[in-house]
PDB file of C-alpha atoms in Angstrom:
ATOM      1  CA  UNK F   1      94.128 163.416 127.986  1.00  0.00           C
ATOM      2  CA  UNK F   2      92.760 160.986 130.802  1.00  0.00           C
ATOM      3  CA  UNK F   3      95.126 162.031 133.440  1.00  0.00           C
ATOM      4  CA  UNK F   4      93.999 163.578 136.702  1.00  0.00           C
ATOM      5  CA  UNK F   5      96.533 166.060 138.819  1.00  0.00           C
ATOM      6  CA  UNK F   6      96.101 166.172 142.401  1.00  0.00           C
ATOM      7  CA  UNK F   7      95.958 169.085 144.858  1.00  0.00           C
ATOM      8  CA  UNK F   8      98.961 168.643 147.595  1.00  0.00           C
ATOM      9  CA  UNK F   9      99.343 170.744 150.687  1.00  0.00           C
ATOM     10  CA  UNK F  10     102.707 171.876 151.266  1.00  0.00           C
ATOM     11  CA  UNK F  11     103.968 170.835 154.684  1.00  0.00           C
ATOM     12  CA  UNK F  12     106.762 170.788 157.127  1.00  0.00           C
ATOM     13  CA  UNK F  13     109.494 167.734 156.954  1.00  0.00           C
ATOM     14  CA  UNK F  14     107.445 164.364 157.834  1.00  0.00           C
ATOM     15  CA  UNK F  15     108.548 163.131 161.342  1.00  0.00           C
ATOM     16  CA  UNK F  16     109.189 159.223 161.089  1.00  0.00           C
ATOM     17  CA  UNK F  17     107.421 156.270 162.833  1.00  0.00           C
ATOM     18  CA  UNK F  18     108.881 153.749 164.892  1.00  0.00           C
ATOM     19  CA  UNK F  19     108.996 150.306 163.762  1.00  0.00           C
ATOM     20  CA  UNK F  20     106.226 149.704 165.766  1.00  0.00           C
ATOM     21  CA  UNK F  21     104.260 152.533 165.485  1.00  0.00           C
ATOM     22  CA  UNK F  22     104.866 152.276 161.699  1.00  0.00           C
ATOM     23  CA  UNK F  23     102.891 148.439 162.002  1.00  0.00           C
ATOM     24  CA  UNK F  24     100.597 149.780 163.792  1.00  0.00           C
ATOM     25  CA  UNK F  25      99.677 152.697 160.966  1.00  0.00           C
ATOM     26  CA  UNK F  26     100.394 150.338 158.079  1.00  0.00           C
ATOM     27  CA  UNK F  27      97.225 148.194 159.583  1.00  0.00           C
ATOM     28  CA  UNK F  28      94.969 151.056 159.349  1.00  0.00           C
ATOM     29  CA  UNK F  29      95.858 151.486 155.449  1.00  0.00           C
ATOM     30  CA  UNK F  30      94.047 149.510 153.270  1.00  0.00           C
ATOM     31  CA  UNK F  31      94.951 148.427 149.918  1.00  0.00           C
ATOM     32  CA  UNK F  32      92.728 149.334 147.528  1.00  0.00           C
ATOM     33  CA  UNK F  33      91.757 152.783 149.587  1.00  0.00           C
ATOM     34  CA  UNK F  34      94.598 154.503 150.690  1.00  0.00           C
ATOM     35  CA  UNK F  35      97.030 152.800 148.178  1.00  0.00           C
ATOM     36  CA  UNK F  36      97.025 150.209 145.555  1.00  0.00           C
ATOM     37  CA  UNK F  37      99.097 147.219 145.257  1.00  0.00           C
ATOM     38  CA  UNK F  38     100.265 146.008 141.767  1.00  0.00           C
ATOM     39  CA  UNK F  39      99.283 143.681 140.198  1.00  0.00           C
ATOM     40  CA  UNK F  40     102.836 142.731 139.006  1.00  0.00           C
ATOM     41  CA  UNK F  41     105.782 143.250 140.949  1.00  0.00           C
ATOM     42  CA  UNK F  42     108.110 146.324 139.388  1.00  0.00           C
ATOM     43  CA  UNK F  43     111.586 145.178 139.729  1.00  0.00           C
ATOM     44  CA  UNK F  44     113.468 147.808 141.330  1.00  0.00           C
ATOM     45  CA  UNK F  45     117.132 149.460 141.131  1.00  0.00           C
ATOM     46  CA  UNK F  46     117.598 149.136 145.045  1.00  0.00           C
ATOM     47  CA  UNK F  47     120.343 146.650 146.663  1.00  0.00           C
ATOM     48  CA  UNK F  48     119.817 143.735 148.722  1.00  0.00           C
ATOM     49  CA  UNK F  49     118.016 145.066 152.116  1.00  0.00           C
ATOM     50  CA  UNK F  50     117.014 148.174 150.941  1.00  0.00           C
ATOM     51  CA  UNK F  51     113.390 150.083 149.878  1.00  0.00           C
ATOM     52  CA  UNK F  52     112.884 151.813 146.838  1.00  0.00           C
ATOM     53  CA  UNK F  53     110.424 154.959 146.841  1.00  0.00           C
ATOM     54  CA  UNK F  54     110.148 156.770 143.350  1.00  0.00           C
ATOM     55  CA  UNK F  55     108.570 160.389 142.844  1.00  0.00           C
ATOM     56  CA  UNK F  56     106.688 160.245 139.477  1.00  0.00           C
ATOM     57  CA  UNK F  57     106.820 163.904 138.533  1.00  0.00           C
ATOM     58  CA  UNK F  58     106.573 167.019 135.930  1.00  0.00           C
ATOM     59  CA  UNK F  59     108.284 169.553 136.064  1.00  0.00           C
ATOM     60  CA  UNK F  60     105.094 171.725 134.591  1.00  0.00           C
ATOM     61  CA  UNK F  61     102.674 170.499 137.316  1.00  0.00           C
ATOM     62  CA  UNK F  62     101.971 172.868 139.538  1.00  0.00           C
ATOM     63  CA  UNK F  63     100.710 169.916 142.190  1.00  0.00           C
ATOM     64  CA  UNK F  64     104.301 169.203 141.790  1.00  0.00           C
ATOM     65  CA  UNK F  65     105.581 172.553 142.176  1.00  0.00           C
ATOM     66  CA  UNK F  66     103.700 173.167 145.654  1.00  0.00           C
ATOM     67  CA  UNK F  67     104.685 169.562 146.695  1.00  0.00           C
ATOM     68  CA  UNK F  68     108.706 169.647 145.413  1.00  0.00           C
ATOM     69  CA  UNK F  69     109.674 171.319 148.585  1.00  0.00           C
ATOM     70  CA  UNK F  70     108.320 169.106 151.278  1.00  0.00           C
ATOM     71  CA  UNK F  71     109.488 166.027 149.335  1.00  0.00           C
ATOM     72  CA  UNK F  72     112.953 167.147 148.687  1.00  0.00           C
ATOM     73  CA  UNK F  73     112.741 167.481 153.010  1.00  0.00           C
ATOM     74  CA  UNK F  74     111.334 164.491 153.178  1.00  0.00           C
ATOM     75  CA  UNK F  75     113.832 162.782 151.190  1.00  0.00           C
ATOM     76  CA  UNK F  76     116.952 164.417 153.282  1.00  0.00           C
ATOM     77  CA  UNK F  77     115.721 162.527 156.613  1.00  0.00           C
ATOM     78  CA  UNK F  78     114.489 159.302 155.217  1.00  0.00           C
ATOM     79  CA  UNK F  79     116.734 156.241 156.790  1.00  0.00           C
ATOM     80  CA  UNK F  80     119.682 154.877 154.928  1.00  0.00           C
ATOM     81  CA  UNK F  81     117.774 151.856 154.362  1.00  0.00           C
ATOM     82  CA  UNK F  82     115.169 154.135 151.833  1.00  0.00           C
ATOM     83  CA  UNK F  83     116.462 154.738 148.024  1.00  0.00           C
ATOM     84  CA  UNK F  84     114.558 157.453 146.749  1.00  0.00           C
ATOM     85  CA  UNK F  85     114.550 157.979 142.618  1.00  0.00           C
ATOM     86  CA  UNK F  86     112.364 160.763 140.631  1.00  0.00           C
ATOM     87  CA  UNK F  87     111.125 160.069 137.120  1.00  0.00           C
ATOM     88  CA  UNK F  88     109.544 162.388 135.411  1.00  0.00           C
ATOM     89  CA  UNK F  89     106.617 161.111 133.174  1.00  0.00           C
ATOM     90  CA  UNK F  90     105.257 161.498 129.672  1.00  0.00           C
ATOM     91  CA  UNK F  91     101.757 161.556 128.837  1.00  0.00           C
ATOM     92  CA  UNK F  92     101.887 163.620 125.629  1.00  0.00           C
ATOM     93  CA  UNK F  93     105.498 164.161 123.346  1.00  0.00           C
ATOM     94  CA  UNK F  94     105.183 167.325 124.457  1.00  0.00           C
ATOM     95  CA  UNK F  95     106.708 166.279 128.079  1.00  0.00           C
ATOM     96  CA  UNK F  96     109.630 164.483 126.482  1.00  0.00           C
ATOM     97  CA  UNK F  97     112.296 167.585 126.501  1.00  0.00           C
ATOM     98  CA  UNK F  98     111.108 167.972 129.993  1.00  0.00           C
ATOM     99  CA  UNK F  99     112.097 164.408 130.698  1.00  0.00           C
ATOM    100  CA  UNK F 100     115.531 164.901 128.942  1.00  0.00           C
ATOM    101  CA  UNK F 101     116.367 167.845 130.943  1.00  0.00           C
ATOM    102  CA  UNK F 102     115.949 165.997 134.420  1.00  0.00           C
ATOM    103  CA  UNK F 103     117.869 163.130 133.193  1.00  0.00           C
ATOM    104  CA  UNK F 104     120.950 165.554 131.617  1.00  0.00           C
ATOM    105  CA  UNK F 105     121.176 166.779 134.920  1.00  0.00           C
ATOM    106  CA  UNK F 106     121.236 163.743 136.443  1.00  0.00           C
ATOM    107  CA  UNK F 107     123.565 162.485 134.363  1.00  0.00           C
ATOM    108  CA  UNK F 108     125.734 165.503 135.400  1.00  0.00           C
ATOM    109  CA  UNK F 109     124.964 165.567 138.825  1.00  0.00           C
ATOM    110  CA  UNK F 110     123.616 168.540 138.571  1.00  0.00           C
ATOM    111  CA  UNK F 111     120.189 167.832 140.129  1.00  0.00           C
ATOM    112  CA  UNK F 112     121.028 169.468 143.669  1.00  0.00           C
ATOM    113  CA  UNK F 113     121.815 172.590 142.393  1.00  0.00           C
ATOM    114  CA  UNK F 114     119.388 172.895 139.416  1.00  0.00           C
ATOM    115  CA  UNK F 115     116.186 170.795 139.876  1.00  0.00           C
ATOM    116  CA  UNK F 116     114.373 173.532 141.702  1.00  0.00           C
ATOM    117  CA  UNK F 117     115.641 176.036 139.931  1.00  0.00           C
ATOM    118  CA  UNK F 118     113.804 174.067 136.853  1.00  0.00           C
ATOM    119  CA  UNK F 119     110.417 174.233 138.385  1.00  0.00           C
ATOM    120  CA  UNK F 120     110.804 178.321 139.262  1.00  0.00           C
ATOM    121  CA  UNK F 121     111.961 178.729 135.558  1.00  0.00           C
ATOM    122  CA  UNK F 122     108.106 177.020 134.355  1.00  0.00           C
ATOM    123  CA  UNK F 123     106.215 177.852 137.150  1.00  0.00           C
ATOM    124  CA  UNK F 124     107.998 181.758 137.868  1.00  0.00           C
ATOM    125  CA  UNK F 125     109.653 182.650 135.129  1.00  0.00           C
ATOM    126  CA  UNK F 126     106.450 180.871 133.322  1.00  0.00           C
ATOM    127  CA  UNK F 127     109.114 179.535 130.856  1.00  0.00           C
ATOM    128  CA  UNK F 128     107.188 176.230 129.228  1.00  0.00           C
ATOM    129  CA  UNK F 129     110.133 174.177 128.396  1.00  0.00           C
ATOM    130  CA  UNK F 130     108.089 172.200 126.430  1.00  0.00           C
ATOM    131  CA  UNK F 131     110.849 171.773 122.995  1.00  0.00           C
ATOM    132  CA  UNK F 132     113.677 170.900 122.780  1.00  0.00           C
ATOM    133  CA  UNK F 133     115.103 174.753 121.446  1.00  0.00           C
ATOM    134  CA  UNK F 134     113.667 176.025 124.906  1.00  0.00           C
ATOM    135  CA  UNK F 135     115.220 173.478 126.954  1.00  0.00           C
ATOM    136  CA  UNK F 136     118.398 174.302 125.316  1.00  0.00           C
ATOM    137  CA  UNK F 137     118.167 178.065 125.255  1.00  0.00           C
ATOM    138  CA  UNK F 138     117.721 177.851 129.593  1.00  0.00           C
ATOM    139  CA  UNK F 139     120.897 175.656 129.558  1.00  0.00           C
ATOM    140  CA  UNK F 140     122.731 178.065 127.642  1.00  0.00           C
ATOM    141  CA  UNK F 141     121.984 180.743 131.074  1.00  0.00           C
ATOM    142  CA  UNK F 142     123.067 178.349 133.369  1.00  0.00           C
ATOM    143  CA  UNK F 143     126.639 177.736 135.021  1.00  0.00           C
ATOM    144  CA  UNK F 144     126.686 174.185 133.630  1.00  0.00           C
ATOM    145  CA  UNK F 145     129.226 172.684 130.820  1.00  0.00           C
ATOM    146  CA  UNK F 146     126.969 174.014 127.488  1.00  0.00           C
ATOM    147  CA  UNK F 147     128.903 171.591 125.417  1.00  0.00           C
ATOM    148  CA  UNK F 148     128.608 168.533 127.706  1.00  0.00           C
ATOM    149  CA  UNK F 149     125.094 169.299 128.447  1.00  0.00           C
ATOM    150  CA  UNK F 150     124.252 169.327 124.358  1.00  0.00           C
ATOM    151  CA  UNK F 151     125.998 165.953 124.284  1.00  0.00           C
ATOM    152  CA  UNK F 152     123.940 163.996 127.041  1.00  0.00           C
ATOM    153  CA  UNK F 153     121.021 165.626 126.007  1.00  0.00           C
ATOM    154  CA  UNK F 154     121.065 164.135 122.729  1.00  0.00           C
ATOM    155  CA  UNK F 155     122.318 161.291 123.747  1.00  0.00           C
ATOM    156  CA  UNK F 156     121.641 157.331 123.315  1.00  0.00           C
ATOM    157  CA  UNK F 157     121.896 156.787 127.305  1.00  0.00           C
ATOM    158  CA  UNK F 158     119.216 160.126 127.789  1.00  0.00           C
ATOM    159  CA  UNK F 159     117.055 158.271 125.283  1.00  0.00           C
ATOM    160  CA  UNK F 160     116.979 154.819 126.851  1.00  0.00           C
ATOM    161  CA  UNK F 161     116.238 156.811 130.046  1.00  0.00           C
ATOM    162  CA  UNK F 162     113.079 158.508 128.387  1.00  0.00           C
ATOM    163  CA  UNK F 163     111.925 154.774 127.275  1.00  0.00           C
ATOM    164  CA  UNK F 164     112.554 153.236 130.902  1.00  0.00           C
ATOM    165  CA  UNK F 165     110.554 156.173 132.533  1.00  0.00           C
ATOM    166  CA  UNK F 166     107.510 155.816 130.310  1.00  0.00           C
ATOM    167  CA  UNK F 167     107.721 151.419 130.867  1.00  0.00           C
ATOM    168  CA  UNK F 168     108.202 152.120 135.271  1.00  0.00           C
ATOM    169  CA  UNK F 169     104.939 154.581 134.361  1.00  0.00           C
ATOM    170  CA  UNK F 170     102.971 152.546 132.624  1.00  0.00           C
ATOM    171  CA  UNK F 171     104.020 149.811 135.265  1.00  0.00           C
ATOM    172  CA  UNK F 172     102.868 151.709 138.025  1.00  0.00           C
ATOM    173  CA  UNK F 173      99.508 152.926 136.398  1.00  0.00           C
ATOM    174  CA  UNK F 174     100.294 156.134 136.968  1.00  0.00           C
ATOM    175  CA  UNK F 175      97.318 158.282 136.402  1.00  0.00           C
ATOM    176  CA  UNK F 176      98.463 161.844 137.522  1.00  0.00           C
ATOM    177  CA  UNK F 177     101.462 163.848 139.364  1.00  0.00           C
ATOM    178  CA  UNK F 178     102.770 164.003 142.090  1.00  0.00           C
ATOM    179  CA  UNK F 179     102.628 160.165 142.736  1.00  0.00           C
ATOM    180  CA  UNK F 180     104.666 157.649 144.954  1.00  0.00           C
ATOM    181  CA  UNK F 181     105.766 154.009 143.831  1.00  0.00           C
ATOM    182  CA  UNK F 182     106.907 152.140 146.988  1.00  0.00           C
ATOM    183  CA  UNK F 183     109.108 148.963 146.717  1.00  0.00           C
ATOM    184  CA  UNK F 184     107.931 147.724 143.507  1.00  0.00           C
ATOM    185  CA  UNK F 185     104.748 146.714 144.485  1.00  0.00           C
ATOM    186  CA  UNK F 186     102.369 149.934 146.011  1.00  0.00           C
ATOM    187  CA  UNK F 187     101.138 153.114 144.226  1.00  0.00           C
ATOM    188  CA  UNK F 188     100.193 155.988 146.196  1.00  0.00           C
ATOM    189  CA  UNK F 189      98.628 159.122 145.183  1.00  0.00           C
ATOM    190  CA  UNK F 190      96.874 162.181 146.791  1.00  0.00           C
ATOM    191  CA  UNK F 191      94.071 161.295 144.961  1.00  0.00           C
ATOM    192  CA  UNK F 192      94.016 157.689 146.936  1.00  0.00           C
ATOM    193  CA  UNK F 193      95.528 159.245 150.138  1.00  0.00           C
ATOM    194  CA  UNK F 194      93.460 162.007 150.344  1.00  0.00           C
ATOM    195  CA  UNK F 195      96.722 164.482 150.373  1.00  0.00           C
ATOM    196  CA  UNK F 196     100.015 163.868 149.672  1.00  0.00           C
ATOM    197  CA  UNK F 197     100.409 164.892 152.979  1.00  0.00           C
ATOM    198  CA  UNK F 198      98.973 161.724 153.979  1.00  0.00           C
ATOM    199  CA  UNK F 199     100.378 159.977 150.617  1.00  0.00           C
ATOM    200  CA  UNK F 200     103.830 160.495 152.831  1.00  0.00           C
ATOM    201  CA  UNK F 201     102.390 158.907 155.982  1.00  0.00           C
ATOM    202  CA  UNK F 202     101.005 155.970 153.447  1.00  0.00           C
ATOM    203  CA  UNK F 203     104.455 155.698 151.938  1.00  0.00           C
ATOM    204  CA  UNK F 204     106.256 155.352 155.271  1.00  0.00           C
ATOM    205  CA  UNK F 205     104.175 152.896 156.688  1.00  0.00           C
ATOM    206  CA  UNK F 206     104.597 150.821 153.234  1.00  0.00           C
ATOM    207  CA  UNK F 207     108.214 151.263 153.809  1.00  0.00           C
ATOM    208  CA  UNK F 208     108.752 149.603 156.863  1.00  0.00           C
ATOM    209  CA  UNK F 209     106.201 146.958 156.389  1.00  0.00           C
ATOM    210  CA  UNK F 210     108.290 146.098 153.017  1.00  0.00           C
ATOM    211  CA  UNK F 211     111.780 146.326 155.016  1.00  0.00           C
ATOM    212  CA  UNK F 212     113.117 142.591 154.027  1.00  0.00           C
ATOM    213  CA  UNK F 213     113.720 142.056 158.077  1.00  0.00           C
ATOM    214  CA  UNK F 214     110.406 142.687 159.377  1.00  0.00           C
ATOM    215  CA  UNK F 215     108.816 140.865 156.542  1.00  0.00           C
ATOM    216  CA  UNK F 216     110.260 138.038 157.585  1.00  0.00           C
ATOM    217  CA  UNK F 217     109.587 138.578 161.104  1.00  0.00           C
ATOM    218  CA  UNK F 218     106.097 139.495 160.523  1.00  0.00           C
ATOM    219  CA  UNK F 219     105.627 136.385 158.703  1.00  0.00           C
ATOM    220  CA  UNK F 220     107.625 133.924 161.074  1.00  0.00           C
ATOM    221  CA  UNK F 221     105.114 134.952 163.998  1.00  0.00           C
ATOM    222  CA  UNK F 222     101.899 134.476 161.510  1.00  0.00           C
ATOM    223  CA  UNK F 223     103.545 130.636 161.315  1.00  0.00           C
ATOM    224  CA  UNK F 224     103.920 130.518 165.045  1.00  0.00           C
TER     225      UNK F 224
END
């Protein structure tokens, strides 16, 4: 399997630039080194004036594991403008029930309470979670609606999910996890970054440099 993980120091919550200071780092990242821009733009589920950032994840990564907690800080201070989306990824059909987990709890709104508690079941309670009996005997031990949980699941929607996940990955060019997709049109990785530390610093500066207003700025003084 031709993937590569990447090592992630676990950090305290990101502080975030300025609009100008965020320029100003954005011009010292360089496509192609710190990031990579697509070669196609990915369209993305975020409305009219806002940025999409998605987390590219598995639950049985421990890169992930060590990194979960400083994104899930990250994510609670990033401006309203930001959308932030997970999607867990699938390089063998091993990671499928995996992938149907995170989006049964998602479909139940269930991911505040019991995303983290999915990565201390692998990575603690060294649970694999790897079939679909697994998956379904660590439901069964959690305060969640059993029967309601078997439904989605199994579901059509959960299965159109798993599909969608696997196109935005192979639309991205993800290569390993954790990984960032910013706006449609950037991929970062600690690989790329040199930590996803620094991935975060990448990410913000690609944020405000693909804010819709500054764009337009930026590009109405180039003409002047």
């Amino acid at each position: 399997m031709k993937r590569r993980f990447f090592t992630s120091a676990v950090v305290t919550a990101t502080a975030w630039l300025s609009t100008s200071a965020a320029w100003a780092q954005a011009a010292l990242f360089k496509s192609g080194k710190d990031f990579l821009t697509l070669d196609r733009p990915v369209a993305t589920e975020a409305g009219t004036g806002k940025v999409e950032v998605i987390e590219f994840f598995w639950y049985s990564c421990p890169h992930c594991n060590a990194f979960e907690p400083t994104f899930a800080q990250w994510v609670k201070n990033v401006p309203k403008d930001v959308m932030v989306r997970r999607i867990p990824v699938s390089f063998r059909d091993d990671f499928a029930p995996q992938q149907r987990l995170f989006f049964t709890l998602e479909a139940m709104n269930l991911l505040d309470s019991l995303h983290a508690k999915v990565f201390a079941a692998v990575h603690v309670e060294k649970l694999p979670l790897n079939t679909d009996a697994s998956v379904l005997a660590w439901a069964e031990k959690q305060p969640l609606d059993k029967t309601k949980f078997n439904e989605i699941y199994k579901s059509f929607g959960v299965a159109s999910k798993l599909k969608r996940a696997v196109q935005l990955q192979n639309d991205f060019k993800v290569e390993g996890v954790p990984s960032l997709g910013v706006a449609g049109r950037y991929y970062v990785d600690g690989s790329l970054a040199g930590s996803m530390e620094q991935a975060l610093k990448v990410t913000e500066a690609l944020i405000a440099q693909s804010r819709p207003a500054q764009s337009n700025a930026k590009a109405s003084q180039k003409k002047s």
